XYZ file of C-alpha atoms in Angstrom:
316
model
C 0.000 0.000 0.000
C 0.720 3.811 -0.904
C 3.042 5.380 2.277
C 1.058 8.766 1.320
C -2.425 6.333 2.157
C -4.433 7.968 5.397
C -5.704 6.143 8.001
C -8.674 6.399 9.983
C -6.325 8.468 13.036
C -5.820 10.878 10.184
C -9.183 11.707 10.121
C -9.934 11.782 13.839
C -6.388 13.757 13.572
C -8.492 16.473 10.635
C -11.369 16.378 12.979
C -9.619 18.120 15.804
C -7.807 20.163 13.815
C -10.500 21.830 11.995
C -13.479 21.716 14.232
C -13.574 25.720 15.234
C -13.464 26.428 11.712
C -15.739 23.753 10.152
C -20.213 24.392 10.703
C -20.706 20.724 12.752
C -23.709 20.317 10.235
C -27.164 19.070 11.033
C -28.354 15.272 10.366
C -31.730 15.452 8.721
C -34.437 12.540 8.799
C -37.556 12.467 6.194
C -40.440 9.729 7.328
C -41.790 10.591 3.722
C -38.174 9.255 2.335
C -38.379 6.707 4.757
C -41.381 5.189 3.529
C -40.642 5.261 -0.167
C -37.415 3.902 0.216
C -38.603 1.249 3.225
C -35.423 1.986 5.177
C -34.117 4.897 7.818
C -32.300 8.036 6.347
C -29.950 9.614 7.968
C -29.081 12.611 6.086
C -25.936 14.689 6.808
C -26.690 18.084 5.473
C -22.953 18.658 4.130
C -24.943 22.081 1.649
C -25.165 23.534 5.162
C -21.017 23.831 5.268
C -19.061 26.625 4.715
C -18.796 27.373 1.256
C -22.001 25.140 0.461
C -20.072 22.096 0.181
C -18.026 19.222 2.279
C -14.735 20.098 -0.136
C -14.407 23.102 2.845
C -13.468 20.016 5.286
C -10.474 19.096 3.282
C -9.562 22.542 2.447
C -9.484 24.012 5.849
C -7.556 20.165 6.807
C -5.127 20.944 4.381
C -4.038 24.468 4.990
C -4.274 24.627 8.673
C -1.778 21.179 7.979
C 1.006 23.876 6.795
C 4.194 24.356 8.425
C 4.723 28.511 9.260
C 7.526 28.638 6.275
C 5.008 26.790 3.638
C 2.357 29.346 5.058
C 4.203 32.170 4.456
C 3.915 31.164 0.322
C 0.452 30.591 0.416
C -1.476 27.763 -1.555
C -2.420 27.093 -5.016
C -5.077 24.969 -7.211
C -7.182 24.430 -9.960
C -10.698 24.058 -9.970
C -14.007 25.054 -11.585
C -16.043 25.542 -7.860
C -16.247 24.615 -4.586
C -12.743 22.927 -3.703
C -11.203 26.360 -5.669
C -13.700 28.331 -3.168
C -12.854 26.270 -0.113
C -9.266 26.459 -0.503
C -9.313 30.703 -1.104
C -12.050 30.674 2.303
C -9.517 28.176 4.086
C -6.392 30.243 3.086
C -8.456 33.657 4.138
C -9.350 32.253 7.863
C -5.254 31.454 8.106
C -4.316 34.547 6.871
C -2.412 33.388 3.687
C -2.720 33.723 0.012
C -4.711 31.560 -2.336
C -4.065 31.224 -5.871
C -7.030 29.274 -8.117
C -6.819 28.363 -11.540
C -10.130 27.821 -13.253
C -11.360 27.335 -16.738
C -12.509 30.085 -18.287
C -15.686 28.273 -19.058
C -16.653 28.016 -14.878
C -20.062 29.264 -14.313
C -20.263 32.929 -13.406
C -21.430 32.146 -9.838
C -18.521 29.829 -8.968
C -15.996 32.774 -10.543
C -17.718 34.840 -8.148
C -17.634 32.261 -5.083
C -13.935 31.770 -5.563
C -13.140 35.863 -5.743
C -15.204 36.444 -2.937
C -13.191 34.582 -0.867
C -10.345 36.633 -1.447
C -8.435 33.992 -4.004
C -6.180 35.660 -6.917
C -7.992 33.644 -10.127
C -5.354 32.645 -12.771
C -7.984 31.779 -15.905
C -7.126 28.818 -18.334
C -8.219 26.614 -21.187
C -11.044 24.286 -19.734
C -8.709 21.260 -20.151
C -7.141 19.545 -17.515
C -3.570 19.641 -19.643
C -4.005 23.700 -19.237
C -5.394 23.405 -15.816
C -2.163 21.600 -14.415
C 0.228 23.790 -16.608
C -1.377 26.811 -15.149
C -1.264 25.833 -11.753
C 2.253 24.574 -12.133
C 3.395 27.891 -13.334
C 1.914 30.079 -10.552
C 3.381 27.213 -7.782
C 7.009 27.800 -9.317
C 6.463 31.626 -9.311
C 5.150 32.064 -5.562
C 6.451 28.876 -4.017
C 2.796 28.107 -2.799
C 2.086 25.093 -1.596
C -0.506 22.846 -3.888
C -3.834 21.629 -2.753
C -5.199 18.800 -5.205
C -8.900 19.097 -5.273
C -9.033 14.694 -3.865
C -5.693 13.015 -4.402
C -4.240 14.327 -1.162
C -3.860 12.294 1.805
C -4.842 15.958 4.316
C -8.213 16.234 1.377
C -9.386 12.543 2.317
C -8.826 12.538 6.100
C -10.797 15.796 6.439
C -13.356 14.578 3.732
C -13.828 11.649 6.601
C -14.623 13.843 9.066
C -18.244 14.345 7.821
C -18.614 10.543 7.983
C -17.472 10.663 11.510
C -19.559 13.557 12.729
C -22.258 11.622 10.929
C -21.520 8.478 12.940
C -20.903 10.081 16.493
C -24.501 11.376 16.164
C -26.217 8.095 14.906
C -23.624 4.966 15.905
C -25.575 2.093 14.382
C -25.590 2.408 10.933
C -26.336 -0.326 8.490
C -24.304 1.634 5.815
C -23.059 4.697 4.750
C -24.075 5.845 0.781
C -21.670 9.003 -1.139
C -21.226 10.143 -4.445
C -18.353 9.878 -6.002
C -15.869 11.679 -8.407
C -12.366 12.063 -7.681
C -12.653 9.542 -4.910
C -11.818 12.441 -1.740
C -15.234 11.777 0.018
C -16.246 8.479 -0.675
C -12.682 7.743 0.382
C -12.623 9.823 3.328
C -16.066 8.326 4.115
C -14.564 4.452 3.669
C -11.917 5.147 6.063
C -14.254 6.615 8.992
C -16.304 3.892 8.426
C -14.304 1.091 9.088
C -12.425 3.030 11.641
C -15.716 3.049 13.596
C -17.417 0.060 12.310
C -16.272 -2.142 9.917
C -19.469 -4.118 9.271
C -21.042 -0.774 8.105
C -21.506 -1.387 4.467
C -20.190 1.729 2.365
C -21.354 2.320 -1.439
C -20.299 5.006 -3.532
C -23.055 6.288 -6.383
C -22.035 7.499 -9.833
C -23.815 8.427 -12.805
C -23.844 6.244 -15.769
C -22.704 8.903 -18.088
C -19.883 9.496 -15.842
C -19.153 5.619 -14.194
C -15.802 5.676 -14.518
C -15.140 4.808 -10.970
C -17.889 1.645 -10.944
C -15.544 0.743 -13.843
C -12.224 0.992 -11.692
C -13.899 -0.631 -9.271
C -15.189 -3.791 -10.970
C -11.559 -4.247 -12.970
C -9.035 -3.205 -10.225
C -7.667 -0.606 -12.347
C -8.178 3.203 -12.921
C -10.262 3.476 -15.707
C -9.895 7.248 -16.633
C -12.986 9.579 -17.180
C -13.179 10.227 -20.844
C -15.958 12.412 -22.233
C -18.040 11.835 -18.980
C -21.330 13.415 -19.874
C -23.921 14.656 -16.197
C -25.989 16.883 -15.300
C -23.932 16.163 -11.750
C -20.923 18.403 -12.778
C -19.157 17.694 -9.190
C -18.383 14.136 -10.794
C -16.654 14.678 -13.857
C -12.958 13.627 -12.624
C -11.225 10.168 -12.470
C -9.636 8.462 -9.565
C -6.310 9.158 -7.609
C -4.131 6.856 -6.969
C -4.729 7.469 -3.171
C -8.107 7.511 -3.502
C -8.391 4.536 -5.570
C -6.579 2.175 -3.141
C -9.074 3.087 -0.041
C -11.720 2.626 -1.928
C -10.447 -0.947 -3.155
C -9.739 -2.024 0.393
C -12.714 -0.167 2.460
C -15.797 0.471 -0.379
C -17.878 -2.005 -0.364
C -19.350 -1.741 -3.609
C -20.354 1.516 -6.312
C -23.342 1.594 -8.610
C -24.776 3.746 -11.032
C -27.641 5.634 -11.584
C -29.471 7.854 -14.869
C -29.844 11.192 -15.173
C -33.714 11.159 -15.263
C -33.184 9.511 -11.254
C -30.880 12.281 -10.509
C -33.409 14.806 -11.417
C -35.707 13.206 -9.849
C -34.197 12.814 -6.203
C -32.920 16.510 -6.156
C -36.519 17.794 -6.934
C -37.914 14.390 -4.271
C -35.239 16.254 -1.308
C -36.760 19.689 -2.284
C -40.495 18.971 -1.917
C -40.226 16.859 0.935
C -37.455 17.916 2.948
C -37.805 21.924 1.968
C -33.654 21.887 1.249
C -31.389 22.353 -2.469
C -29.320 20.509 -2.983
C -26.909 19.920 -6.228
C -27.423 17.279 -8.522
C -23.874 15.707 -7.109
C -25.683 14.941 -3.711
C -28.786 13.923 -5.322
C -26.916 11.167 -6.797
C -26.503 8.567 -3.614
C -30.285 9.467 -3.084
C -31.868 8.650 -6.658
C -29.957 4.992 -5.644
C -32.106 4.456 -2.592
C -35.779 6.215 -4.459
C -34.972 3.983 -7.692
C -34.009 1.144 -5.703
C -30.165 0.374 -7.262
C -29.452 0.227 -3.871
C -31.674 -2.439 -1.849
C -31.662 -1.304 2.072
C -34.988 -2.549 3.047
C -35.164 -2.485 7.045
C -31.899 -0.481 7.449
C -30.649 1.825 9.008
C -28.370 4.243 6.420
C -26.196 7.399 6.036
C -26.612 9.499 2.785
C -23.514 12.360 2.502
C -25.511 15.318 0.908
C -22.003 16.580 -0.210
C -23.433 20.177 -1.297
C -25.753 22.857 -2.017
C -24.283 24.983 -4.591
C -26.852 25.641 -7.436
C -27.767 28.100 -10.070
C -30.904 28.821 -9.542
C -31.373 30.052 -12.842
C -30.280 26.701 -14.593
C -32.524 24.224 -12.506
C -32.487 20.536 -14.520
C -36.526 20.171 -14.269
C-alpha cells in the first residue's frame, strides 16, 4: 500500500484540527423518504457547510496542515467551484494567500464564489492539460504550496470527518451511501467507516454517463474519465491513486444511476425535505428512491455533499 495512504487516526487527527473552523452540520431525517425507500435516512446536510459544500473540510484540513515557512507562500489549485472556493475561504481564515486556476468556461457564480473569498484567479483553457500547466506555473512563481482538489492524503482525512460527525450522532448504521468523483469523500467516508465500524456497508453512487469509478472498481484498475457526460458536474474527474486504493480495500461496492433519477431525487429532497441541494448529492439518493441500492429495514447514512446551485439553470 501507498506510504502517502491515510488512516482512519488521520481523520480523527483532521477532525480536531479543523473543528472551530468547520459548521458541525445538522443530520436530517424524512419519514416521507423513509417510507418510499422502506429503510431509515440519515441525512448529513454537508450544503449547510461553509462554502455550500463538504470540499471546505479538506480545504481548511489541508491548509491549517502547513508548516509557518510553507504558510508564508500561500497555496495554489485548480478548480471550476467549490474545492477552488474552499481552498481561497480556508487560506483567508489562516491569513495566507490563495491562488485558483479555473477554466474560463466556470459558471459565473462559482468565478464569483472563488473571488469572494479573497483567491487571486489565474484563468485557463477548460482542459485539464491547461489546468495543471497553469497551476504549475503560478506554484514555481510564488512557491505556494498545492492543494489537489481529492488526491491528497490531508483532502481525504478531512473529507472523513463528515462521515465521523455523521456516525458520532447516529452509531448504528447499516451503511453509509456518497457520491463519487475524484474519490476524496467516498474515500474519506470508507476510512471513517471502518475506523468506527467495519461491518457498516459503504457504497459510492455514480452516474452512468460518468461511471468511470464503478468501472475501476469492478476491474481493479483506474479506468480514466473520458468524455463523462452529467448533469452532476461535481463528478466529472477520475480516480487518484490514493483515492483509488481506499476505496479498493474499504468500499464495499459503487453503482450507477441515470440522469432522469438524478433529477428526480434533487426535486424528491426539495419537496419533501424543503432543502437544495446539487445534482452531485442527489446522486446517492436517486440509488435508494430507484431502488439500485436495496436497504430494506436499514438503518443508512446518505452524505448530501453540497448545495451549490444556479438557480437560474434548474435541470426540471
Amino acid at each position: 500500500m501507498n506510504s502517502r495512504l491515510p488512516t482512519f487516526a488521520h481523520v480523527k487527527a483532521a477532525a480536531k484540527r479543523i473543528k472551530r473552523h468547520v459548521h458541525l452540520t445538522p443530520v436530517l431525517t424524512s419519514q416521507t423518504l423513509n417510507r418510499m425507500t422502506e429503510a431509515n435516512l440519515f441525512f448529513k446536510c454537508e450544503n449547510f457547510q461553509k462554502v455550500g459544500a463538504f470540499k471546505f473540510r479538506g480545504a481548511c484540513n489541508a491548509v491549517f496542515s502547513l508548516s509557518k515557512d510553507e504558510a508564508k507562500h500561500g497555496v495554489a489549485t485548480h478548480s471550476s467551484g467549490n474545492h477552488g472556493a474552499a481552498v481561497a475561504m480556508a487560506a483567508r481564515l489562516h491569513g495566507m494567500d490563495s491562488y485558483v486556476v479555473m477554466p474560463r468556461t466556470a459558471s459565473e457564480l462559482k468565478k464569483q464564489a472563488v473571488s469572494g473569498y479573497g483567491a487571486q484567479i489565474t484563468f485557463c483553457e477548460p482542459t485539464l492539460a491547461s489546468r495543471e500547466e497553469t497551476c504549475a506555473g503560478i506554484v514555481k512563481k510564488t512557491g505556494a504550496t498545492e492543494i489537489h482538489s481529492y488526491n491528497d492524503p490531508r483532502i481525504i482525512a478531512g473529507q472523513g470527518t463528515a462521515a465521523l460527525e455523521l456516525l458520532e450522532e447516529v452509531p448504528d448504521l447499516d451503511a453509509l451511501l456518497a457520491p463519487v468523483g475524484g474519490g476524496g469523500l467516498l474515500s474519506g467516508t470508507a476510512l471513517a467507516a471502518s475506523g468506527v465500524n467495519k461491518q457498516i456497508e459503504v457504497v459510492g453512487v455514480e452516474p452512468e454517463g460518468a461511471n468511470d469509478a464503478y468501472q475501476s472498481f469492478r476491474t481493479g484498475r483506474i479506468v480514466p474519465s473520458v468524455n463523462p457526460k452529467t448533469v452532476a458536474d461535481g463528478l466529472l474527474t477520475s480516480l487518484g491513486d490514493l483515492t483509488f486504493a481506499i476505496i479498493m480495500k474499504h468500499v464495499t461496492d459503487i453503482v450507477t444511476v441515470s440522469e432522469s433519477s438524478i433529477v428526480n431525487a434533487m426535486r424528491t429532497v426539495w419537496e419533501r425535505m424543503n432543502i437544495i441541494i446539487e445534482p452531485s448529492s442527489a446522486v446517492p439518493v436517486a440509488a435508494l428512491l430507484d431502488g439500485t441500492v436495496d436497504m430494506v429495514g436499514k438503518r443508512v447514512g446518505v452524505i448530501l455533499s453540497g448545495g451549490n446551485v444556479d438557480l437560474d439553470r434548474l435541470p426540471w
